[in-house]
PDB file of C-alpha atoms and ligand atoms in Angstrom:
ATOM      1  CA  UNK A1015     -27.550   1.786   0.186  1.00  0.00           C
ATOM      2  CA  UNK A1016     -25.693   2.360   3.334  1.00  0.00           C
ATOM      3  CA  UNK A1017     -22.365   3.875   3.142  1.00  0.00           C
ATOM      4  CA  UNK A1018     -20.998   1.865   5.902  1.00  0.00           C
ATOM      5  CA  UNK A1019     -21.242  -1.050   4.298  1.00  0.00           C
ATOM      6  CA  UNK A1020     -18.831  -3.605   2.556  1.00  0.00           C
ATOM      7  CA  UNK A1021     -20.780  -3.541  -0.776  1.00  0.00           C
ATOM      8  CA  UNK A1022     -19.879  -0.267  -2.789  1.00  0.00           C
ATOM      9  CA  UNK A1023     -23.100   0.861  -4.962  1.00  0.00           C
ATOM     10  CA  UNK A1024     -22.620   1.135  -8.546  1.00  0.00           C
ATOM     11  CA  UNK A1025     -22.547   4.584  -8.189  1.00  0.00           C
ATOM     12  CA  UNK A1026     -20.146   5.014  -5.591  1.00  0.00           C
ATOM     13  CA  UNK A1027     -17.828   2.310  -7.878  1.00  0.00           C
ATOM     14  CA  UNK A1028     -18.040   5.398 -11.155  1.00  0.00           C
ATOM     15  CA  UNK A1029     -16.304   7.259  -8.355  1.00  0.00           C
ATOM     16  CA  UNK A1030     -13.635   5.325  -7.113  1.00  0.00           C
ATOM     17  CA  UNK A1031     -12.599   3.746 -10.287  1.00  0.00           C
ATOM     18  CA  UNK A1032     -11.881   7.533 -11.399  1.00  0.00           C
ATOM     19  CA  UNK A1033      -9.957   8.839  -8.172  1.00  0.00           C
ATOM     20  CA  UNK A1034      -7.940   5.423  -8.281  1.00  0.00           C
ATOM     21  CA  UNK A1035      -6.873   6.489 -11.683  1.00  0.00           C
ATOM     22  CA  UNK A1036      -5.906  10.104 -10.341  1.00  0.00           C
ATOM     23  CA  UNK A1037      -3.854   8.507  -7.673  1.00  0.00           C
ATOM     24  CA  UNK A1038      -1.883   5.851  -9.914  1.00  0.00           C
ATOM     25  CA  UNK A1039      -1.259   8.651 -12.767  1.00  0.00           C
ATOM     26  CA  UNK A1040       0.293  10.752  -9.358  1.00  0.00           C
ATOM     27  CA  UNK A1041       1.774   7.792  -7.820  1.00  0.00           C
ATOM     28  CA  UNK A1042       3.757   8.004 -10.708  1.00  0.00           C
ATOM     29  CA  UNK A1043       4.887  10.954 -11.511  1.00  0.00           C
ATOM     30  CA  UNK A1044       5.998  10.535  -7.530  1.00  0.00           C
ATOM     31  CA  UNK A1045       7.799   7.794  -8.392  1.00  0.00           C
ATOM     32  CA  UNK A1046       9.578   9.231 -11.071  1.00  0.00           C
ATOM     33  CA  UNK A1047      10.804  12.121  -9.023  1.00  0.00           C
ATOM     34  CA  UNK A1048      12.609   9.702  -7.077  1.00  0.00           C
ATOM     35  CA  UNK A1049      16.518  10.450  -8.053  1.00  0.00           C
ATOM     36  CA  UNK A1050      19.432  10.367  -5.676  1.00  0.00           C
ATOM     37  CA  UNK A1051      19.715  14.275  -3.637  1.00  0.00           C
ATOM     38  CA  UNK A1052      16.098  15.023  -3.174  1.00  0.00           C
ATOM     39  CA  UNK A1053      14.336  14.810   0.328  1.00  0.00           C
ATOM     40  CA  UNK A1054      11.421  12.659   1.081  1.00  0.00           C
ATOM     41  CA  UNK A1055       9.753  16.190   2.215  1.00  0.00           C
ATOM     42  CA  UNK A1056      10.194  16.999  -1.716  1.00  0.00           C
ATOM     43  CA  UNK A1057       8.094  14.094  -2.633  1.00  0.00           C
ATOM     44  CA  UNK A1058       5.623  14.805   0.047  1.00  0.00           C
ATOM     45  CA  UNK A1059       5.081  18.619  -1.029  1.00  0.00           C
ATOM     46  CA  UNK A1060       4.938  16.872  -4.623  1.00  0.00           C
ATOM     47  CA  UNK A1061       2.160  14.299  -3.717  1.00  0.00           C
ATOM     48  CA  UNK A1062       0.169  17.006  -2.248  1.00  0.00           C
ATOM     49  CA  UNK A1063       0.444  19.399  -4.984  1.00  0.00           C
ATOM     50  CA  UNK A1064      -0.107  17.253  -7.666  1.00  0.00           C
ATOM     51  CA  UNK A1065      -3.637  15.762  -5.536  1.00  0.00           C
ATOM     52  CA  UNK A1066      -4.804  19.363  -4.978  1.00  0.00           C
ATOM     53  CA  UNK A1067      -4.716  19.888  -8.750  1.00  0.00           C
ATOM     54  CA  UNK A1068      -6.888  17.385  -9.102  1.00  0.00           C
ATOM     55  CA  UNK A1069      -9.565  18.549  -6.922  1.00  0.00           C
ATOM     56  CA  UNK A1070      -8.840  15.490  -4.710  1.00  0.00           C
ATOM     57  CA  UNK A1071      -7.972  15.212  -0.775  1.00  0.00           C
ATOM     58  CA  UNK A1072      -5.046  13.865   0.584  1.00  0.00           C
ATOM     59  CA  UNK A1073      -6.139  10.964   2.899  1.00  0.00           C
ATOM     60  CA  UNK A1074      -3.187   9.924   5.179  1.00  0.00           C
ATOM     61  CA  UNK A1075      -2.946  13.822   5.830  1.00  0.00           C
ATOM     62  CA  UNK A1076      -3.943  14.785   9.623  1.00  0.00           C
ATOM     63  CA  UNK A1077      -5.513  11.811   9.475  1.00  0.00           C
ATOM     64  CA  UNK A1078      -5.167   9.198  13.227  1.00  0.00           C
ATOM     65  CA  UNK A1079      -5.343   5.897  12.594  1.00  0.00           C
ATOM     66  CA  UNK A1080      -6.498   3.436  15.182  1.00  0.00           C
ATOM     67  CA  UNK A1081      -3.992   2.992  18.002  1.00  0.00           C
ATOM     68  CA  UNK A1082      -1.529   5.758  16.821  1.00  0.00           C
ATOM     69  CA  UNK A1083      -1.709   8.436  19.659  1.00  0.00           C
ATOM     70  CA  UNK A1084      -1.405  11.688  16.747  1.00  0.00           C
ATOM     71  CA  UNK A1085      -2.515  12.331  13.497  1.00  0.00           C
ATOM     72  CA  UNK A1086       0.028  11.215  10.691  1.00  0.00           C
ATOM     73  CA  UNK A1087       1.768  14.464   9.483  1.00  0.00           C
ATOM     74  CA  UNK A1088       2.263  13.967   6.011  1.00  0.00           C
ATOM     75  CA  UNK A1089       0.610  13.184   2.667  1.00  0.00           C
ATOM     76  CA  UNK A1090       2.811  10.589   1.849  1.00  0.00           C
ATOM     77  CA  UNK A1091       4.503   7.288   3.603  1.00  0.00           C
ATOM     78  CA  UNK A1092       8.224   7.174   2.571  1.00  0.00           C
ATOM     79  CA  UNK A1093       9.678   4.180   3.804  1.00  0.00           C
ATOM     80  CA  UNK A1094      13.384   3.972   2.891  1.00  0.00           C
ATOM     81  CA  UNK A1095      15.774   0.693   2.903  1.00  0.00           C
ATOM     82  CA  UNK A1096      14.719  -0.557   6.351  1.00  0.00           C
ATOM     83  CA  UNK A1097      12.046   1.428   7.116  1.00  0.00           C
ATOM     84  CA  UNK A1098       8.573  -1.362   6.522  1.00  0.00           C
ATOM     85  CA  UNK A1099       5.950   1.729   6.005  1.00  0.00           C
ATOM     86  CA  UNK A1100       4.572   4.734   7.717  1.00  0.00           C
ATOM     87  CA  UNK A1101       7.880   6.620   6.875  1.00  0.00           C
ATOM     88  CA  UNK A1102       7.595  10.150   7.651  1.00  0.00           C
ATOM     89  CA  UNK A1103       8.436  12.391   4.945  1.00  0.00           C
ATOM     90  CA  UNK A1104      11.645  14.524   6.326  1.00  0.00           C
ATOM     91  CA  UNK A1105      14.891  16.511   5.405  1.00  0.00           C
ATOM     92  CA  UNK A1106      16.165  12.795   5.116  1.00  0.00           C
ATOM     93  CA  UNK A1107      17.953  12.598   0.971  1.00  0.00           C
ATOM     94  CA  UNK A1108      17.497   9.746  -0.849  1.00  0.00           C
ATOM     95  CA  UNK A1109      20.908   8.172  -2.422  1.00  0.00           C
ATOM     96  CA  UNK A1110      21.882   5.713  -5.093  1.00  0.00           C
ATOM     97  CA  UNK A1111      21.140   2.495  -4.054  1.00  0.00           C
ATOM     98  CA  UNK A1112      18.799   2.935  -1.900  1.00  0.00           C
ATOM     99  CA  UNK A1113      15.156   1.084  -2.517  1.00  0.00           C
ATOM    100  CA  UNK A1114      11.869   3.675  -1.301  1.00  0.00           C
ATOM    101  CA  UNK A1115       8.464   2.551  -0.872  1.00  0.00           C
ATOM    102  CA  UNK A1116       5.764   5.324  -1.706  1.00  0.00           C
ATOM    103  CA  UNK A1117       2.503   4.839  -0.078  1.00  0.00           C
ATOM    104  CA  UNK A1118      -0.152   7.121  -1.099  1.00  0.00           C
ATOM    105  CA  UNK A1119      -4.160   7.498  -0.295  1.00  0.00           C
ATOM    106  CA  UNK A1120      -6.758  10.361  -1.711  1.00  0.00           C
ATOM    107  CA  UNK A1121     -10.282  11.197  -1.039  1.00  0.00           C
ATOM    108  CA  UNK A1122     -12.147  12.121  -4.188  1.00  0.00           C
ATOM    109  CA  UNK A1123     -16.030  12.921  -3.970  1.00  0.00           C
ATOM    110  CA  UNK A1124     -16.032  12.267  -1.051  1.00  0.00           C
ATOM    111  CA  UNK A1125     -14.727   8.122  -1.878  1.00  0.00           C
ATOM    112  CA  UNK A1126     -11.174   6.805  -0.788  1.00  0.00           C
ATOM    113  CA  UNK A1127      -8.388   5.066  -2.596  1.00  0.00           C
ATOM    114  CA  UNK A1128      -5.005   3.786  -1.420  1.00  0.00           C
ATOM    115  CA  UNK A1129      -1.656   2.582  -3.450  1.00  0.00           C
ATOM    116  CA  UNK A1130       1.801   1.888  -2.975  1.00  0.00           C
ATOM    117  CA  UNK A1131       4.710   0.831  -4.956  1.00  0.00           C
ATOM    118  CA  UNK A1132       8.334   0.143  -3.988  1.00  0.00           C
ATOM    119  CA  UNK A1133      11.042   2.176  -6.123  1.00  0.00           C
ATOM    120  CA  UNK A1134      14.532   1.782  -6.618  1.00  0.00           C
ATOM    121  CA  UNK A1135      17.374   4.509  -6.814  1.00  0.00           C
ATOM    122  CA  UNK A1136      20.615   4.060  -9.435  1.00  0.00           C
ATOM    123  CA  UNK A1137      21.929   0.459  -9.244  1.00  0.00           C
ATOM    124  CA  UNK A1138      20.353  -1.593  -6.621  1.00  0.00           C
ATOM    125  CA  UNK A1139      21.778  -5.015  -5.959  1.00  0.00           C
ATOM    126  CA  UNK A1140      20.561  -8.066  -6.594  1.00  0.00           C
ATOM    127  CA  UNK A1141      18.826  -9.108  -3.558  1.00  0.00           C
ATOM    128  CA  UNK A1142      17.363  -5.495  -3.724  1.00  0.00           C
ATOM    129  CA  UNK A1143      16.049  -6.495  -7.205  1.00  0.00           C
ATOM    130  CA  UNK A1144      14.251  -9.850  -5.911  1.00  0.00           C
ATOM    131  CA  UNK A1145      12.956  -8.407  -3.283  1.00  0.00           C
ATOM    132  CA  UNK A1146      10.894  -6.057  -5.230  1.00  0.00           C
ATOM    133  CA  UNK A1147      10.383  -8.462  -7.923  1.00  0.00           C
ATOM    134  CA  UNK A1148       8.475 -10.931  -4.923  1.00  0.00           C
ATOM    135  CA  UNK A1149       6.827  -8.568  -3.585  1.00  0.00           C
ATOM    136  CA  UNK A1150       5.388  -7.134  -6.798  1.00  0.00           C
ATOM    137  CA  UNK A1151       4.305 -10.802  -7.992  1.00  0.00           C
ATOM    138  CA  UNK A1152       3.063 -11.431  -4.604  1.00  0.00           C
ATOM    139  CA  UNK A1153       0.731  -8.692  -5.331  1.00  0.00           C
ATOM    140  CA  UNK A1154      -0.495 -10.124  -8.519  1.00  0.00           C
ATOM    141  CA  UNK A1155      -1.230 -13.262  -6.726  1.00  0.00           C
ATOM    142  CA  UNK A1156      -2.672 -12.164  -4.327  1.00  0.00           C
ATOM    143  CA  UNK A1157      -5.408 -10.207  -6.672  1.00  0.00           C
ATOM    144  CA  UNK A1158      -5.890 -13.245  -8.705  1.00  0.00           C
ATOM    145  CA  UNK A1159      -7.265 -15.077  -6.129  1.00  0.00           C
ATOM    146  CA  UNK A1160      -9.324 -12.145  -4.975  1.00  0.00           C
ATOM    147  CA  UNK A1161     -13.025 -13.165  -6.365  1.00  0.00           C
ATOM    148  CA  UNK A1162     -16.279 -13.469  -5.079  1.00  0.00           C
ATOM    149  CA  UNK A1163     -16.616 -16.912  -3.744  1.00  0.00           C
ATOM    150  CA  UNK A1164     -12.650 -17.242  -2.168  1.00  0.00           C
ATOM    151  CA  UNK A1165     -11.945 -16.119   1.089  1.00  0.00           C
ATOM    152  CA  UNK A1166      -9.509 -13.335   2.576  1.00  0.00           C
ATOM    153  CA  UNK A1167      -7.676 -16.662   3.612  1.00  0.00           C
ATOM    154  CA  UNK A1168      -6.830 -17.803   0.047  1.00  0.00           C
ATOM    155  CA  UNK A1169      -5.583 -13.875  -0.557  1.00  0.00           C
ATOM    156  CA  UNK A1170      -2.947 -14.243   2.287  1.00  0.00           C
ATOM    157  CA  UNK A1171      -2.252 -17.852   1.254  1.00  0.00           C
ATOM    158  CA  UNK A1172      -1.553 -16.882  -2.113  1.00  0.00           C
ATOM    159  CA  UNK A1173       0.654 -13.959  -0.874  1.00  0.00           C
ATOM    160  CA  UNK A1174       2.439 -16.107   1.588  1.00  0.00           C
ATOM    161  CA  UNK A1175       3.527 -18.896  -0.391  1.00  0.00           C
ATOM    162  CA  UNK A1176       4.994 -16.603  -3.169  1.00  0.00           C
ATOM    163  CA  UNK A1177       7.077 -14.672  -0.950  1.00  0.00           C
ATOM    164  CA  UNK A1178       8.169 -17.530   0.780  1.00  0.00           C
ATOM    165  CA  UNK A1179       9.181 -19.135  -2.791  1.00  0.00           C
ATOM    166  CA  UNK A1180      11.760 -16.241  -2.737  1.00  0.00           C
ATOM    167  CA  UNK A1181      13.129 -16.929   0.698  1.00  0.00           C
ATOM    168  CA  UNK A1182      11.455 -13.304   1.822  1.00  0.00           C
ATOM    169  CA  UNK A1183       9.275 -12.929   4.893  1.00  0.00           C
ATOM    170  CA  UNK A1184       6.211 -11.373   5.765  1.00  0.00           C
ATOM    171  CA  UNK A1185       5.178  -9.187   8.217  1.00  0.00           C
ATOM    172  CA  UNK A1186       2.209 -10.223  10.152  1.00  0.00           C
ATOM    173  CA  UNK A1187       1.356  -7.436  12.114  1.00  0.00           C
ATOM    174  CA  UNK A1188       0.732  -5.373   8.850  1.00  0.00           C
ATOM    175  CA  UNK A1189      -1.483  -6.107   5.646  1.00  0.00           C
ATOM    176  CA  UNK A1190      -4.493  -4.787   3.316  1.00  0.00           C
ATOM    177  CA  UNK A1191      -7.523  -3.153   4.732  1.00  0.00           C
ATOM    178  CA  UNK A1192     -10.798  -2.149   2.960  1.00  0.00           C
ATOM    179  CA  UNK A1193     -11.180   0.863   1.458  1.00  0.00           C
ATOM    180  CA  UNK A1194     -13.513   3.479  -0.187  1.00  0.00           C
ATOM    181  CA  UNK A1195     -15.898   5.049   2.398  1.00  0.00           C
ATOM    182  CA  UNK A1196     -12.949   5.015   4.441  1.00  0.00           C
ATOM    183  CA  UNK A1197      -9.103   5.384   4.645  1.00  0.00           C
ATOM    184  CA  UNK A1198      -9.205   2.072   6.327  1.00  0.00           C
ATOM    185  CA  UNK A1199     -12.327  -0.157   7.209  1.00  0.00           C
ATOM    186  CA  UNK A1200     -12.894  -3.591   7.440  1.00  0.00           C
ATOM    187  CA  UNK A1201     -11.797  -6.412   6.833  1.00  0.00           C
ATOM    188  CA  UNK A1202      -7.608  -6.551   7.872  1.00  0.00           C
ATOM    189  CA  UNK A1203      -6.359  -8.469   5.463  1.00  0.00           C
ATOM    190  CA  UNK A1204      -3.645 -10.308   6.364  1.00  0.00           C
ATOM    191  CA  UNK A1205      -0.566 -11.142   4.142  1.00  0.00           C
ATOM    192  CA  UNK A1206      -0.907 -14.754   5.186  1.00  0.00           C
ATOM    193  CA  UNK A1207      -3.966 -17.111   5.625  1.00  0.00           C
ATOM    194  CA  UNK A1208      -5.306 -20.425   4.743  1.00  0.00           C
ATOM    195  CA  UNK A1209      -6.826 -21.305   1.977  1.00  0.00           C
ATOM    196  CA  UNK A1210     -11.120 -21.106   2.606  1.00  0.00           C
ATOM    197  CA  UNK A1211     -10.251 -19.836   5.403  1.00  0.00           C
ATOM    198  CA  UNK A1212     -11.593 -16.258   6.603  1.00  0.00           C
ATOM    199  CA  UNK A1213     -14.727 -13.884   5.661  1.00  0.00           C
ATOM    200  CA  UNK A1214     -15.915 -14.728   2.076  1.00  0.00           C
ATOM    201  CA  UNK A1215     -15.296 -12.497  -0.583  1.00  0.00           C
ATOM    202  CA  UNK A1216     -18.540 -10.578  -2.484  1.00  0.00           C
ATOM    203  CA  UNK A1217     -18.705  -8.898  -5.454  1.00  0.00           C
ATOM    204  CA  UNK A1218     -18.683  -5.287  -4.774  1.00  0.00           C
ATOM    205  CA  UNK A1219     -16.087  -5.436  -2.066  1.00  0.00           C
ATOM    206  CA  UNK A1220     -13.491  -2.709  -2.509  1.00  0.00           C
ATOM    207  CA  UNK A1221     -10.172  -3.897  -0.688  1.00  0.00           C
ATOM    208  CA  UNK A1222      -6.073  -2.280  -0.635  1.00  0.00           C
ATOM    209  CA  UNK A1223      -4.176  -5.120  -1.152  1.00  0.00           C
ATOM    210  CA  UNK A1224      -0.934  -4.945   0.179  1.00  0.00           C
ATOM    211  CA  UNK A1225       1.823  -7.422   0.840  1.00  0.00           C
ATOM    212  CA  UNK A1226       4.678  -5.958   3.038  1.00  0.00           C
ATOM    213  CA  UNK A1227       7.926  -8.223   2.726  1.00  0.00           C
ATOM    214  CA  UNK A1228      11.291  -8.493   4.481  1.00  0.00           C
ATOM    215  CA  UNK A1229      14.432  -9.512   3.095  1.00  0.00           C
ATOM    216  CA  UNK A1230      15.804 -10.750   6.502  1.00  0.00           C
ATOM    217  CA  UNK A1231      13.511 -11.887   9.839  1.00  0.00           C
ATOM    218  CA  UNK A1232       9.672 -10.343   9.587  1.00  0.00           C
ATOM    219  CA  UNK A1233       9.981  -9.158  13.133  1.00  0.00           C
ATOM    220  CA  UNK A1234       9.553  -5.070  13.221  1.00  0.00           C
ATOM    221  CA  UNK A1235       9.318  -2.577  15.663  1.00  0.00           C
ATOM    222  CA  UNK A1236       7.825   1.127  15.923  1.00  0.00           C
ATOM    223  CA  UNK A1237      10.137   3.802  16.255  1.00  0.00           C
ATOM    224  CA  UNK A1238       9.202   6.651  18.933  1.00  0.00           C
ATOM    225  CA  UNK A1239       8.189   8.727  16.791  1.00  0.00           C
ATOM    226  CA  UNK A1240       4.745   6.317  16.718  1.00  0.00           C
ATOM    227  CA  UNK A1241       4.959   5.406  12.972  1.00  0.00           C
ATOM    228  CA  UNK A1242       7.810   4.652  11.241  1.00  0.00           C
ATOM    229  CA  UNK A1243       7.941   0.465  11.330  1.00  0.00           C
ATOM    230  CA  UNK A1244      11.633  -0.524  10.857  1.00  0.00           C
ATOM    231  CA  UNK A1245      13.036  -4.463  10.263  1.00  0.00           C
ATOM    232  CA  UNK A1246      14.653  -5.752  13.429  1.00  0.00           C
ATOM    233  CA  UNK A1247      17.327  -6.825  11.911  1.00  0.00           C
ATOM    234  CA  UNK A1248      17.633  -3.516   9.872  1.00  0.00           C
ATOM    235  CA  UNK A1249      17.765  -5.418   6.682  1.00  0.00           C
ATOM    236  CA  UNK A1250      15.185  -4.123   3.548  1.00  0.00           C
ATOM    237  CA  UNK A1251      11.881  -4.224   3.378  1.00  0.00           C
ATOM    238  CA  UNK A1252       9.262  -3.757   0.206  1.00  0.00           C
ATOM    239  CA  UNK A1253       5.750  -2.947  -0.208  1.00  0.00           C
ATOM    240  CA  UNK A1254       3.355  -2.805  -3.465  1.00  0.00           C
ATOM    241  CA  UNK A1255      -0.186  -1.856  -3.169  1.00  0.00           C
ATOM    242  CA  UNK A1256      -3.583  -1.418  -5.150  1.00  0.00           C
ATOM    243  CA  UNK A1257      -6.823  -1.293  -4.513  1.00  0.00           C
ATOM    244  CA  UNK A1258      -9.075  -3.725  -6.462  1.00  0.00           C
ATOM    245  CA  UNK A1259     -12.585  -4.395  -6.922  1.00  0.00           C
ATOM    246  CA  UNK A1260     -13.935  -7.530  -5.897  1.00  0.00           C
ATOM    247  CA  UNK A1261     -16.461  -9.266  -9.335  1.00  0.00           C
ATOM    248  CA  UNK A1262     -17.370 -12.353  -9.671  1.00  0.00           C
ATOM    249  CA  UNK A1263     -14.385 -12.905 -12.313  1.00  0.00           C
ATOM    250  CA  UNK A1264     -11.216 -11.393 -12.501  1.00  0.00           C
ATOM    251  CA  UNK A1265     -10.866  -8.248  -9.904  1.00  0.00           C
ATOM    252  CA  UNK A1266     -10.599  -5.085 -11.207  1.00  0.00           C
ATOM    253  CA  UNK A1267      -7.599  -2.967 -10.483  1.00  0.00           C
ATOM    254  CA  UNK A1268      -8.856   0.499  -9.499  1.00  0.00           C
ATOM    255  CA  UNK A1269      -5.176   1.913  -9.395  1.00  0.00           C
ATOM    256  CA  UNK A1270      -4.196   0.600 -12.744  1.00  0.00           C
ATOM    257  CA  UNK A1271      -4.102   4.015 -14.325  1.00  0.00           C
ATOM    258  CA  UNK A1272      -4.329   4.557 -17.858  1.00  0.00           C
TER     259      UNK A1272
HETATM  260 MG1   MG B 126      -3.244   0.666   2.616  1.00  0.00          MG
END
C-alpha cells in the first residue's frame, strides 16, 4: 500500500502502536522532571536523550513546518503560562505556579507519533486547575467521537462544546493533524466543527488529536521569533494531545503507554 496515504497498513500500525508507547513512557518521565528551578533547555536535552536511547528520532527536531520560514530548533515544545504551543526550549526556569505544556513527536522505523500533555508546577490555582481539567476531558471527547463513520466535524464539535461548558476558548487557528508517515499530514483537524460535517472518518486513519484552550479570549499571536504562539490577552493557555487510531469501534489510543 502506498505510504502517502490516509489508511495505515497493518503493518505499519505494529509500528506505530510501539513508538507511541516509547513516546508516552518519555512524555512522562518529561513530565515528571518538571519541578520549580530547572530550564525548559533541561527538559529539551532530557526529551532527546531519553528518545535516542530508544533507538527513536526526534521529529520536531530541525524539522520546518509549512509556513514557518526555519526549521524548529528543539526536540521539544515548552509552552509556559501564556505561551499556546511551539515554545522554544531556553535558559527560561520554570517556577511554582506556573502551568507547562510539553509537546513531543518521534520517528521510530521510520513511522511518526505526536503527544502532548499540560503540567502543573507546586500549587496552581483554581482556574489553573479547570483549565487543565477541560482541556484534558475535551480530549477524551473528542476521541470518543473519533470512529469510522463520524466526521472530523463531530471531533471539533465534541471538543468545542466541552470547553465551552467550562467558559474556556478555543483557538481556531491551531488543532490536530494526521500523523504517522509524517510529522504532520492531512487532514487539519480543527478544535471546532459541526456535527457530520467534514471528511469522513475510516478505519485505519491515524490522527494527533489535540485541543488547544484559552482561559481568557482565543485570539493569539506569533512572537518574532516565528513560533512561540502567545494569548492576546496574556492569560493561560492548555494543550493535551494523543494520537489515536481510527476502528470501527472505540479508537485506540496509540500514546496510552503501558
Ligand atoms: Mg501535533
Amino acid at each position: 500500500m502506498s505510504k502517502h496515504g490516509m489508511i495505515k497498513t497493518p503493518e505499519d500500525i505494529a509500528i506505530l502502536r510501539e513508538g507511541g508507547k516509547i513516546l508516552a513512557t518519555i512524555l512522562k518521565e518529561v513530565g515528571d522532571a518538571i519541578v520549580p528551578g530547572v530550564t525548559t533547555k533541561y527538559l529539551d536535552t532530557l526529551a532527546e536523550t531519553l528518545i535516542r536511547e530508544q533507538g527513536a528520532i526526534p521529529s520536531f527536531l530541525n524539522y520546518t513546518p509549512e509556513g514557518a520560514k526555519t526549521a524548529y530548533p528543539g526536540t521539544l515544545c515548552v509552552s509556559v503560562n501564556d505561551e499556546v504551543v511551539h515554545g522554544i526550549p531556553g535558559e527560561r526556569v520554570l517556577e511554582d505556579g506556573d502551568i507547562v505544556d510539553i509537546d513531543l513527536g518521534l520517528e521510530y522505523q521510520g513511522l511518526f507519533v505526536d503527544m502532548a500533555m499540560a503540567v502543573p508546577i507546586g500549587e496552581v490555582d483554581a482556574s489553573a486547575k479547570k483549565l487543565l481539567m477541560a482541556t484534558r476531558e475535551a480530549l477524551e471527547a473528542g476521541i470518543r467521537v473519533a470512529r469510522a463513520g463520524n466526521t472530523l466535524g463531530d471531533i471539533g464539535y465534541a471538543i468545542e462544546g466541552k470547553v465551552r461548558g467550562y467558559g474556556f476558548t478555543v483557538v481556531e487557528e491551531l488543532g490536530g493533524h494526521g500523523v504517522g508517515y509524517a510529522p504532520h499530514e492531512e487532514p487539519h483537524i480543527a478544535n471546532y466543527g459541526e456535527q457530520g460535517k467534514g471528511m469522513k472518518l475510516k478505519a485505519g486513519m491515524v490522527l494527533a488529536i489535540e485541543p488547544i484552550v484559552n482561559e481568557g479570549t482565543r485570539f493569539v499571536k506569533l512572537l518574532p521569533d516565528g513560533y512561540t504562539f502567545v494569548t492576546r490577552d496574556h492569560k493561560r493557555s492548555a494543550q493535551f494531545e494523543h494520537t489515536i487510531l481510527i476502528t470501527d469501534g472505540d479508537a485506540e489510543i496509540l500514546t496510552k503507554g503501558s
